[in-house]
Short mmCIF file of C-alpha atoms in Angstrom, two decimals:
data_model
loop_
_atom_site.label_atom_id
_atom_site.label_comp_id
_atom_site.label_asym_id
_atom_site.label_seq_id
_atom_site.Cartn_x
_atom_site.Cartn_y
_atom_site.Cartn_z
CA MET A 25 17.07 19.66 -16.76
CA HIS A 26 14.92 17.65 -19.37
CA GLN A 27 14.64 14.26 -17.64
CA PRO A 28 11.33 13.57 -15.95
CA ILE A 29 12.73 12.67 -12.52
CA ASP A 30 14.68 15.93 -12.51
CA GLN A 31 11.77 18.01 -13.41
CA TYR A 32 9.67 16.32 -10.74
CA ALA A 33 12.33 16.76 -7.96
CA ALA A 34 12.63 20.53 -8.82
CA LYS A 35 8.92 20.95 -8.16
CA LEU A 36 8.88 19.04 -4.99
CA SER A 37 7.66 21.17 -2.13
CA ALA A 38 10.08 21.67 0.92
CA ASP A 39 7.57 19.93 3.22
CA LYS A 40 7.51 16.74 1.16
CA ARG A 41 11.23 16.72 0.71
CA ALA A 42 11.65 16.95 4.51
CA SER A 43 9.10 14.21 5.09
CA VAL A 44 10.89 11.84 2.65
CA TYR A 45 14.36 12.78 4.05
CA ASP A 46 13.34 12.22 7.74
CA GLY A 47 11.40 8.98 6.89
CA THR A 48 14.41 7.45 4.94
CA LYS A 49 17.11 8.66 7.40
CA SER A 50 15.33 7.04 10.39
CA GLY A 51 14.88 3.77 8.57
CA TYR A 52 18.58 3.72 7.63
CA ASP A 53 19.88 4.67 11.12
CA ALA A 54 17.67 1.91 12.70
CA ARG A 55 18.95 -0.70 10.19
CA LEU A 56 22.57 0.12 11.09
CA ARG A 57 21.89 -0.13 14.87
CA SER A 58 19.97 -3.46 14.43
CA LEU A 59 22.46 -5.33 12.20
CA ASN A 60 25.61 -4.13 13.89
CA THR A 61 24.33 -4.99 17.57
CA SER A 62 23.02 -8.32 16.46
CA TYR A 63 25.86 -9.72 14.39
CA PRO A 64 29.62 -9.47 14.55
CA ALA A 65 29.88 -9.71 10.76
CA PRO A 66 26.54 -8.78 9.15
CA ASP A 67 27.99 -8.89 5.68
CA HIS A 68 28.50 -12.63 5.82
CA LEU A 69 24.76 -13.08 6.35
CA ARG A 70 23.99 -10.80 3.60
CA LEU A 71 26.29 -12.62 1.14
CA LEU A 72 24.83 -15.83 2.20
CA ALA A 73 21.33 -14.56 1.51
CA GLY A 74 22.34 -13.32 -1.85
CA ARG A 75 23.77 -16.69 -2.84
CA ILE A 76 20.63 -18.55 -1.62
CA LYS A 77 18.38 -16.21 -3.70
CA GLN A 78 20.54 -16.30 -6.81
CA HIS A 79 20.58 -20.08 -6.71
CA THR A 80 16.81 -20.16 -6.35
CA ILE A 81 15.95 -17.84 -9.23
CA GLU A 82 18.43 -19.79 -11.46
CA ASN A 83 16.66 -22.96 -10.63
CA LEU A 84 12.99 -21.81 -10.71
CA ASP A 85 12.26 -24.51 -13.18
CA THR A 86 12.91 -27.01 -10.42
CA TYR A 87 11.47 -25.06 -7.47
CA LEU A 88 8.12 -23.90 -9.00
CA PRO A 89 6.80 -27.38 -9.84
CA GLN A 90 8.00 -28.46 -6.39
CA VAL A 91 6.18 -25.76 -4.52
CA GLU A 92 3.03 -26.28 -6.66
CA ALA A 93 2.90 -29.90 -5.76
CA ARG A 94 3.42 -29.20 -2.05
CA LEU A 95 0.71 -26.54 -2.15
CA ARG A 96 -1.77 -28.95 -3.65
CA THR A 97 -0.94 -31.69 -1.27
CA ASN A 98 -1.78 -29.08 1.45
CA GLY A 99 -5.20 -28.62 -0.12
CA VAL A 100 -4.32 -25.19 -1.81
CA LYS A 101 -5.72 -24.39 -5.37
CA VAL A 102 -2.79 -23.20 -7.41
CA HIS A 103 -3.16 -20.77 -10.36
CA TRP A 104 -0.70 -19.33 -12.95
CA ALA A 105 -0.82 -15.99 -14.41
CA VAL A 106 1.23 -14.86 -17.28
CA ASP A 107 0.42 -11.14 -16.85
CA GLY A 108 -1.50 -8.74 -14.79
CA GLY A 109 -4.75 -9.11 -16.75
CA GLU A 110 -4.81 -12.93 -16.17
CA ALA A 111 -3.98 -12.61 -12.42
CA CYS A 112 -6.83 -10.01 -11.95
CA ALA A 113 -9.12 -12.39 -13.90
CA HIS A 114 -8.30 -15.32 -11.64
CA VAL A 115 -9.14 -13.21 -8.54
CA HIS A 116 -12.42 -12.13 -10.14
CA ARG A 117 -13.40 -15.68 -11.10
CA ILE A 118 -12.76 -16.92 -7.57
CA MET A 119 -14.87 -14.21 -6.03
CA GLU A 120 -17.71 -14.76 -8.53
CA ALA A 121 -17.63 -18.54 -7.95
CA ARG A 122 -18.18 -17.83 -4.14
CA GLY A 123 -20.78 -14.96 -4.93
CA ALA A 124 -18.40 -12.64 -3.09
CA LYS A 125 -18.55 -8.85 -3.35
CA LYS A 126 -16.41 -7.64 -0.67
CA MET A 127 -12.56 -8.05 -0.18
CA VAL A 128 -10.22 -6.90 2.42
CA LYS A 129 -6.70 -6.75 1.27
CA ALA A 130 -3.36 -6.82 3.08
CA LYS A 131 -0.47 -4.90 1.65
CA THR A 132 1.00 -6.53 -1.45
CA MET A 133 3.17 -4.98 -4.03
CA VAL A 134 2.12 -7.41 -6.71
CA SER A 135 -1.51 -6.20 -6.46
CA GLU A 136 -0.29 -2.69 -6.95
CA GLU A 137 1.65 -3.75 -9.97
CA ILE A 138 -1.37 -5.41 -11.67
CA HIS A 139 -3.84 -2.65 -10.61
CA LEU A 140 -6.12 -5.14 -8.87
CA ALA A 141 -8.24 -2.74 -6.82
CA ASP A 142 -9.25 -0.69 -9.97
CA TYR A 143 -10.00 -3.88 -11.88
CA LEU A 144 -12.37 -5.28 -9.23
CA GLU A 145 -14.11 -1.85 -8.55
CA LYS A 146 -14.95 -1.53 -12.24
CA ARG A 147 -16.75 -4.89 -11.90
CA GLY A 148 -18.79 -3.64 -8.92
CA MET A 149 -16.59 -5.23 -6.24
CA GLU A 150 -15.28 -3.66 -3.03
CA CYS A 151 -11.58 -4.07 -2.47
CA LEU A 152 -10.54 -2.26 0.73
CA GLU A 153 -6.85 -1.73 1.80
CA THR A 154 -6.14 -2.68 5.44
CA ASP A 155 -2.60 -1.54 5.97
CA LEU A 156 -2.95 1.84 7.51
CA GLY A 157 -0.74 3.63 5.01
CA GLU A 158 -2.26 1.86 2.03
CA PHE A 159 -5.77 2.72 3.41
CA ILE A 160 -4.82 6.50 3.56
CA ILE A 161 -3.56 6.15 -0.04
CA GLN A 162 -6.71 4.68 -1.12
CA ILE A 163 -9.10 7.11 0.32
CA ASP A 164 -6.84 9.89 -0.99
CA HIS A 165 -6.84 8.34 -4.55
CA ASP A 166 -3.02 8.62 -4.32
CA HIS A 167 -0.31 6.14 -5.12
CA PRO A 168 2.36 4.67 -2.73
CA SER A 169 5.76 6.33 -2.87
CA HIS A 170 7.72 3.82 -0.84
CA ILE A 171 7.68 0.08 -0.65
CA VAL A 172 7.60 -0.22 3.13
CA LYS A 173 6.25 3.21 4.05
CA PRO A 174 3.79 3.95 1.24
CA ILE A 175 2.81 7.46 2.76
CA ILE A 176 6.34 8.63 3.51
CA HIS A 177 5.45 11.61 1.33
CA LYS A 178 2.60 12.75 3.56
CA ASN A 179 2.79 14.46 6.96
CA ARG A 180 0.11 14.02 9.71
CA ARG A 181 -1.58 17.39 8.78
CA GLU A 182 -2.35 16.02 5.39
CA ILE A 183 -3.64 12.71 6.76
CA ALA A 184 -5.89 14.44 9.18
CA THR A 185 -7.33 16.52 6.31
CA SER A 186 -7.99 13.36 4.25
CA PHE A 187 -9.78 11.72 7.18
CA GLU A 188 -12.01 14.81 7.66
CA LYS A 189 -12.83 14.97 3.90
CA ASN A 190 -13.74 11.21 3.79
CA GLY A 191 -16.11 11.45 6.82
CA LEU A 192 -13.81 9.76 9.24
CA GLY A 193 -14.22 12.38 12.07
CA SER A 194 -13.30 16.02 12.32
CA TYR A 195 -9.84 17.38 11.94
CA ASN A 196 -7.44 15.91 14.43
CA ASP A 197 -3.73 15.33 13.58
CA ASP A 198 -2.95 13.35 16.74
CA PRO A 199 -1.36 10.07 15.36
CA GLU A 200 -3.17 8.03 18.02
CA VAL A 201 -6.62 9.54 17.05
CA ILE A 202 -5.96 8.85 13.38
CA THR A 203 -4.96 5.22 14.10
CA ALA A 204 -7.95 4.64 16.40
CA ARG A 205 -10.38 6.09 13.80
CA ALA A 206 -8.99 3.89 10.99
CA ARG A 207 -9.10 0.81 13.33
CA GLN A 208 -12.67 1.53 14.28
CA PHE A 209 -13.68 1.85 10.56
CA LEU A 210 -11.76 -1.19 9.44
CA ARG A 211 -13.00 -3.52 12.22
CA HIS A 212 -16.52 -3.79 10.69
CA LYS A 213 -15.12 -4.35 7.18
CA TYR A 214 -13.13 -7.33 8.36
CA LEU A 215 -16.18 -9.01 9.57
CA ALA A 216 -18.34 -8.10 6.41
CA ALA A 217 -15.71 -9.17 3.86
CA ASP A 218 -16.13 -12.44 1.88
CA VAL A 219 -12.53 -12.77 0.72
CA GLY A 220 -9.15 -11.89 2.21
CA LEU A 221 -6.26 -11.26 -0.11
CA SER A 222 -2.59 -11.20 0.86
CA GLY A 223 0.83 -11.30 -0.94
CA ALA A 224 3.62 -13.44 0.24
CA ASN A 225 7.05 -12.42 1.50
CA PHE A 226 8.34 -15.94 0.96
CA VAL A 227 7.07 -19.29 -0.08
CA SER A 228 8.98 -22.49 0.96
CA ALA A 229 9.34 -24.92 -1.77
CA GLU A 230 10.06 -27.64 0.83
CA SER A 231 6.77 -27.29 2.85
CA GLY A 232 4.52 -25.19 0.64
CA ARG A 233 4.07 -22.66 3.60
CA ILE A 234 3.46 -19.13 2.81
CA VAL A 235 5.14 -16.57 5.04
CA LEU A 236 3.60 -13.13 5.72
CA VAL A 237 5.25 -10.38 7.85
CA THR A 238 3.41 -7.32 9.09
CA ASN A 239 3.63 -4.90 12.06
CA GLU A 240 0.00 -4.13 12.26
CA GLY A 241 -1.46 -7.58 12.17
CA ASN A 242 -3.84 -6.59 9.34
CA SER A 243 -3.08 -9.46 7.18
CA ARG A 244 -4.05 -11.80 10.09
CA PHE A 245 -7.37 -9.94 10.52
CA SER A 246 -8.00 -10.01 6.74
CA ILE A 247 -7.59 -13.80 6.57
CA ALA A 248 -9.10 -14.91 9.92
CA ALA A 249 -12.70 -13.97 9.49
CA THR A 250 -13.06 -14.44 5.64
CA LYS A 251 -14.17 -17.74 3.88
CA VAL A 252 -11.60 -17.49 1.11
CA HIS A 253 -7.92 -16.55 1.20
CA ILE A 254 -6.24 -15.60 -1.94
CA ALA A 255 -2.41 -15.04 -1.97
CA LEU A 256 -0.91 -13.21 -5.03
CA VAL A 257 2.62 -14.17 -5.29
CA GLY A 258 5.37 -13.23 -7.71
CA ILE A 259 7.23 -16.20 -9.00
CA GLU A 260 10.63 -14.96 -7.49
CA LYS A 261 9.39 -15.36 -3.88
CA ILE A 262 10.30 -18.88 -3.60
CA VAL A 263 12.95 -20.04 -1.10
CA PRO A 264 14.16 -23.72 -1.24
CA ARG A 265 13.84 -24.84 2.30
CA ASP A 266 12.20 -23.91 5.57
CA ARG A 267 15.62 -23.35 7.30
CA ASP A 268 16.43 -20.60 4.68
CA LEU A 269 13.63 -18.50 6.17
CA GLY A 270 15.59 -17.95 9.37
CA VAL A 271 18.14 -16.06 7.24
CA PHE A 272 15.70 -13.94 5.18
CA LEU A 273 13.26 -13.13 8.12
CA ASN A 274 16.19 -11.77 10.24
CA LEU A 275 17.58 -9.76 7.35
CA LEU A 276 14.22 -8.47 6.04
CA ALA A 277 13.05 -6.89 9.44
CA ARG A 278 16.43 -5.33 10.19
CA SER A 279 16.88 -4.05 6.68
CA ALA A 280 13.30 -2.65 6.42
CA THR A 281 12.59 -1.11 9.87
CA GLY A 282 15.52 -1.92 12.12
CA GLN A 283 13.52 -4.53 14.06
CA GLN A 284 14.85 -7.94 15.03
CA LEU A 285 11.64 -9.35 13.72
CA THR A 286 8.47 -7.83 12.58
CA SER A 287 5.57 -7.85 15.08
CA TYR A 288 3.66 -10.57 13.28
CA THR A 289 5.15 -13.38 11.28
CA GLU A 290 2.57 -15.81 9.84
CA PHE A 291 3.29 -19.33 8.50
CA ILE A 292 0.24 -20.48 6.43
CA GLY A 293 0.07 -24.08 5.27
CA GLY A 294 -3.43 -23.99 3.60
CA ALA A 295 -7.03 -23.70 4.36
CA ARG A 296 -8.36 -24.64 7.69
CA SER A 297 -8.65 -28.32 8.53
CA ALA A 298 -11.71 -30.03 9.91
CA ASN A 299 -10.11 -29.92 13.37
CA GLN A 300 -9.64 -26.10 13.32
CA PRO A 301 -12.48 -23.77 14.40
CA ASP A 302 -11.25 -20.75 12.53
CA GLY A 303 -9.86 -19.63 9.25
CA PRO A 304 -10.64 -19.75 5.57
CA GLU A 305 -12.55 -22.62 4.04
CA GLU A 306 -10.56 -22.17 0.77
CA MET A 307 -7.16 -21.04 -0.06
CA HIS A 308 -5.94 -20.01 -3.50
CA VAL A 309 -2.38 -19.10 -4.53
CA ILE A 310 -1.99 -17.25 -7.78
CA PHE A 311 1.64 -17.19 -9.12
CA VAL A 312 2.18 -14.20 -11.15
CA ASP A 313 4.88 -13.74 -13.93
CA ASN A 314 3.93 -10.35 -15.40
CA GLY A 315 7.43 -9.93 -17.05
CA ARG A 316 9.53 -11.80 -14.43
CA ALA A 317 10.40 -14.65 -16.84
CA ARG A 318 11.65 -12.02 -19.32
CA VAL A 319 13.83 -10.55 -16.49
CA LEU A 320 15.15 -14.00 -15.70
CA ALA A 321 16.37 -14.32 -19.23
CA ASP A 322 18.20 -11.07 -19.07
CA ASP A 323 21.72 -10.32 -17.77
CA CYS A 324 20.10 -8.14 -15.02
CA ARG A 325 18.31 -11.18 -13.43
CA ALA A 326 20.05 -10.53 -10.08
CA ILE A 327 17.34 -7.87 -9.43
CA LEU A 328 14.85 -10.84 -8.81
CA ARG A 329 16.79 -11.62 -5.55
CA CYS A 330 15.10 -8.42 -4.11
CA ILE A 331 13.09 -9.14 -0.95
CA ARG A 332 11.34 -5.59 -0.92
CA CYS A 333 13.04 -4.28 2.34
CA SER A 334 13.44 -0.68 0.89
CA ALA A 335 17.04 -0.48 2.30
CA CYS A 336 18.28 0.88 -0.97
CA LEU A 337 15.50 3.56 -1.17
CA ASN A 338 16.35 4.77 2.35
CA VAL A 339 20.18 5.27 1.60
CA CYS A 340 19.72 6.68 -1.96
CA PRO A 341 20.51 10.34 -2.29
CA VAL A 342 18.46 10.64 -5.37
CA TYR A 343 15.38 9.09 -3.83
CA ARG A 344 15.68 11.26 -0.81
CA GLN A 345 15.63 14.49 -3.16
CA ALA A 346 12.97 13.28 -5.58
CA SER A 347 10.63 10.93 -3.64
CA GLY A 348 8.93 7.86 -5.04
CA HIS A 349 6.38 9.30 -7.22
CA ALA A 350 9.24 10.79 -9.46
CA TYR A 351 10.01 7.22 -10.66
CA ARG A 352 6.55 7.02 -12.43
CA ALA A 353 6.28 3.26 -11.45
CA VAL A 354 5.09 0.91 -8.57
CA TYR A 355 8.81 0.29 -7.62
CA PRO A 356 10.70 3.40 -6.77
CA GLY A 357 14.41 4.02 -5.78
CA PRO A 358 17.35 2.01 -6.93
CA VAL A 359 15.45 -1.22 -7.16
CA GLY A 360 12.70 0.42 -9.09
CA ALA A 361 15.31 2.06 -11.52
CA VAL A 362 16.34 -1.47 -12.55
CA LEU A 363 13.08 -3.53 -12.15
CA SER A 364 10.56 -1.03 -13.55
CA PRO A 365 12.17 -0.65 -16.97
CA LEU A 366 12.83 -4.42 -17.19
CA LEU A 367 9.08 -5.18 -16.37
CA ALA A 368 7.95 -2.68 -18.91
CA GLY A 369 8.91 -4.94 -21.67
CA ASP A 370 8.40 -3.40 -25.15
CA GLU A 371 7.88 -0.04 -23.29
CA PHE A 372 11.45 -0.09 -21.94
CA PRO A 373 12.58 3.01 -23.93
CA GLU A 374 9.95 5.05 -22.19
CA MET A 375 11.36 4.10 -18.79
CA ALA A 376 14.95 4.08 -19.88
CA ASP A 377 15.76 7.39 -18.06
CA LEU A 378 15.19 5.62 -14.62
CA PRO A 379 18.64 3.86 -14.69
CA LYS A 380 20.22 7.33 -14.89
CA ALA A 381 18.46 8.43 -11.55
CA SER A 382 21.52 7.41 -9.54
CA SER A 383 24.69 8.82 -8.38
CA LEU A 384 26.37 5.29 -8.78
CA CYS A 385 27.70 5.91 -5.22
CA GLY A 386 27.30 2.11 -4.49
CA ALA A 387 25.46 2.76 -1.19
CA CYS A 388 22.46 0.72 -2.52
CA ASN A 389 24.62 -2.30 -3.00
CA GLU A 390 26.27 -1.98 0.44
CA VAL A 391 23.00 -2.03 2.27
CA CYS A 392 21.16 -4.64 0.14
CA PRO A 393 20.44 -7.74 2.27
CA VAL A 394 20.68 -9.95 -0.63
CA ASN A 395 23.76 -8.38 -2.14
CA ILE A 396 22.22 -7.15 -5.44
CA PRO A 397 24.94 -5.31 -7.51
CA ILE A 398 22.58 -2.54 -8.24
CA PRO A 399 25.18 -0.05 -9.70
CA ASP A 400 26.31 -2.63 -12.24
CA LEU A 401 22.74 -3.42 -13.35
CA LEU A 402 22.09 0.32 -13.71
CA LEU A 403 25.13 0.68 -16.02
CA ARG A 404 23.93 -2.31 -18.07
CA LEU A 405 20.48 -0.60 -18.50
CA ARG A 406 22.04 2.87 -19.42
CA ASP A 407 23.98 1.06 -22.13
CA ARG A 408 20.68 -0.65 -23.38
CA GLY A 409 18.86 2.63 -23.29
CA LYS A 410 21.49 4.11 -25.60
CA ARG A 411 21.50 1.15 -27.85
CA GLU A 412 17.73 1.29 -28.31
CA HIS A 413 17.88 5.13 -28.91
CA SER A 414 15.66 6.05 -26.04
CA LYS A 415 14.95 9.70 -26.14
CA VAL A 416 14.24 10.06 -22.38
CA ALA A 417 17.61 8.29 -21.64
CA ALA A 418 19.48 10.65 -24.05
CA ALA A 419 18.06 13.91 -22.61
CA ASP A 420 20.76 15.97 -20.70
CA THR A 421 23.34 13.37 -21.74
CA PRO A 422 26.52 15.04 -22.97
CA PRO A 423 28.13 13.53 -26.21
CA MET A 424 30.84 11.18 -25.07
CA GLY A 425 32.04 10.33 -28.71
CA ALA A 426 35.20 12.64 -28.48
CA PHE A 427 36.16 11.24 -25.00
CA GLY A 428 35.87 7.77 -26.49
CA THR A 429 38.16 8.58 -29.24
CA LEU A 430 40.69 10.10 -26.93
CA ALA A 431 40.52 7.21 -24.41
CA ASN A 432 41.04 4.57 -27.13
CA HIS A 433 44.09 6.43 -28.75
CA PRO A 434 47.05 6.71 -26.23
CA SER A 435 48.91 9.21 -28.42
CA LEU A 436 45.80 11.54 -28.65
CA TRP A 437 45.20 11.24 -24.90
CA LYS A 438 48.83 12.10 -24.16
CA ALA A 439 48.59 15.25 -26.27
CA ALA A 440 45.32 16.18 -24.86
CA MET A 441 46.74 16.00 -21.29
CA LYS A 442 49.72 18.10 -22.26
CA THR A 443 47.54 20.87 -23.88
CA GLY A 444 44.75 20.70 -21.33
CA GLY A 445 46.14 23.49 -19.25
CA LEU A 446 45.05 25.81 -22.08
CA SER A 447 41.35 25.07 -21.35
CA ALA A 448 41.28 27.87 -18.85
CA LEU A 449 41.85 30.21 -21.82
CA TYR A 450 39.01 28.81 -23.89
CA PRO A 451 36.47 31.60 -24.54
CA THR A 452 33.25 30.74 -22.82
CA PHE A 453 30.92 32.14 -25.50
CA LEU A 454 32.34 29.38 -27.84
CA MET A 455 31.31 26.55 -25.51
CA PRO A 456 28.35 24.23 -26.13
CA SER A 457 25.05 25.06 -24.30
CA TYR A 458 25.65 22.64 -21.38
CA GLY A 459 29.18 24.20 -20.93
CA LYS A 460 27.82 27.73 -20.91
CA ALA A 461 25.16 26.61 -18.23
CA TRP A 462 28.03 25.31 -16.06
CA VAL A 463 30.19 28.50 -16.22
CA ARG A 464 27.26 30.75 -15.72
CA THR A 465 27.22 30.12 -11.96
CA ARG A 466 30.81 28.41 -11.50
CA GLY A 467 34.35 29.05 -12.50
CA MET A 468 36.22 26.70 -14.67
CA PRO A 469 38.07 24.25 -12.53
CA LYS A 470 41.90 24.39 -12.33
CA TRP A 471 43.51 21.90 -14.65
CA ARG A 472 45.25 19.23 -12.76
CA GLY A 473 45.72 16.55 -15.42
CA GLY A 474 48.86 15.60 -17.49
CA LYS A 475 51.19 14.97 -14.61
CA PHE A 476 50.83 11.33 -14.11
CA ARG A 477 53.15 10.14 -16.97
CA ALA A 478 55.83 12.52 -15.78
CA TRP A 479 55.39 11.33 -12.27
CA MET A 480 55.70 7.70 -13.30
CA LYS A 481 58.67 8.35 -15.48
CA ASN A 482 60.45 10.15 -12.58
CA ARG A 483 59.44 7.23 -10.25
CA LYS A 484 61.07 4.60 -12.51
CA GLN A 485 64.25 6.63 -12.97
CA GLN A 486 64.53 6.97 -9.06
CA ALA A 487 63.91 3.25 -8.75
CA SER A 488 66.46 2.23 -11.25
CA LYS A 489 69.26 4.19 -9.37
#
């Protein structure tokens, strides 16, 4: 057990493992109920969504200029960021230009990816999370372990202890009390903030409208009272037309939480107009590349279809046993096992063990609302890890050279199958180390090979009679 994810899983406490398992199972069950009761053939909708997203990412050179032009027509200031540093610098400059010191921030994975909060805090600016789970993560100096449920690894007793430690009331693990205390604390922050920051679940190239979905309404509060709205958007979040949103909004909510639609869905076309009494005076959209163009040029580009629903995390047996922190990156689970190594760029060999964190059972592909062939992508990255001689990828990997020779030489294969029955007589003390580890707690399996050719030969003889 030399791979980092195995070592982390082995040390995970029973409480955390139970929290992760219960949280993922409830999400998976809700998804099944919602999809199967709403659509007679949900797979057709899933395949349609996959085709739309694949078409979009393969034509980003058309859609990105189109969405930029549309946003500028709507009065939105558009910025482009090649990497995380440039994206953070854009946010900092916008805040400085307005003399802003305080930001309230809705949940956005891109901001986690570029470490925006740390960047701003080092420059004397306050960046407060407003999603309840992200807020708890922030006061705990922790990291999200799930894309939709960032505190899936915590139970309410741990959360109550965090609130008490951070001066948010005496110990009380009643969820309603915890929520009320967070609401009371954040309410004043919304009113005092200068800037509201959000991500974007989708951006329509046709209308330039940004779509945000939340269940807490915190993105709405973050934007309503602030004078400046900044949206951090990964370049893959584009959809071609407004009518496509009907497909994705229905699939996203059902795949993420089992809801028909999320509680709040906002369509934002720009800053407030002269006729509107409320809303930000300025709106900025920062399109972030940060390695996505490199992924687009890779044969694993289908991963950019991902709409961050976490359905693949909820169904993955490896994620359920290891939890999100075991993946050592912002994006955990099957989608993270593909996306994180690709986004790592030159540091790919250091993340090349993640594609091996899968049983290749195919469940992640079956539940994916945009039909990403995740098992195929994992196999391609495993091959790349071997070709680039990644040490973390090679750990615990048995040598397959002998098997490759057998599989490519029919006569050798035939001989091996005939003599395989003798393997039960092989002295265990002569086995390699991983073989000894196997037989230490298990018996050698009974040999069942070598019968197919005889069966086929007999079948042909019977058929010819």
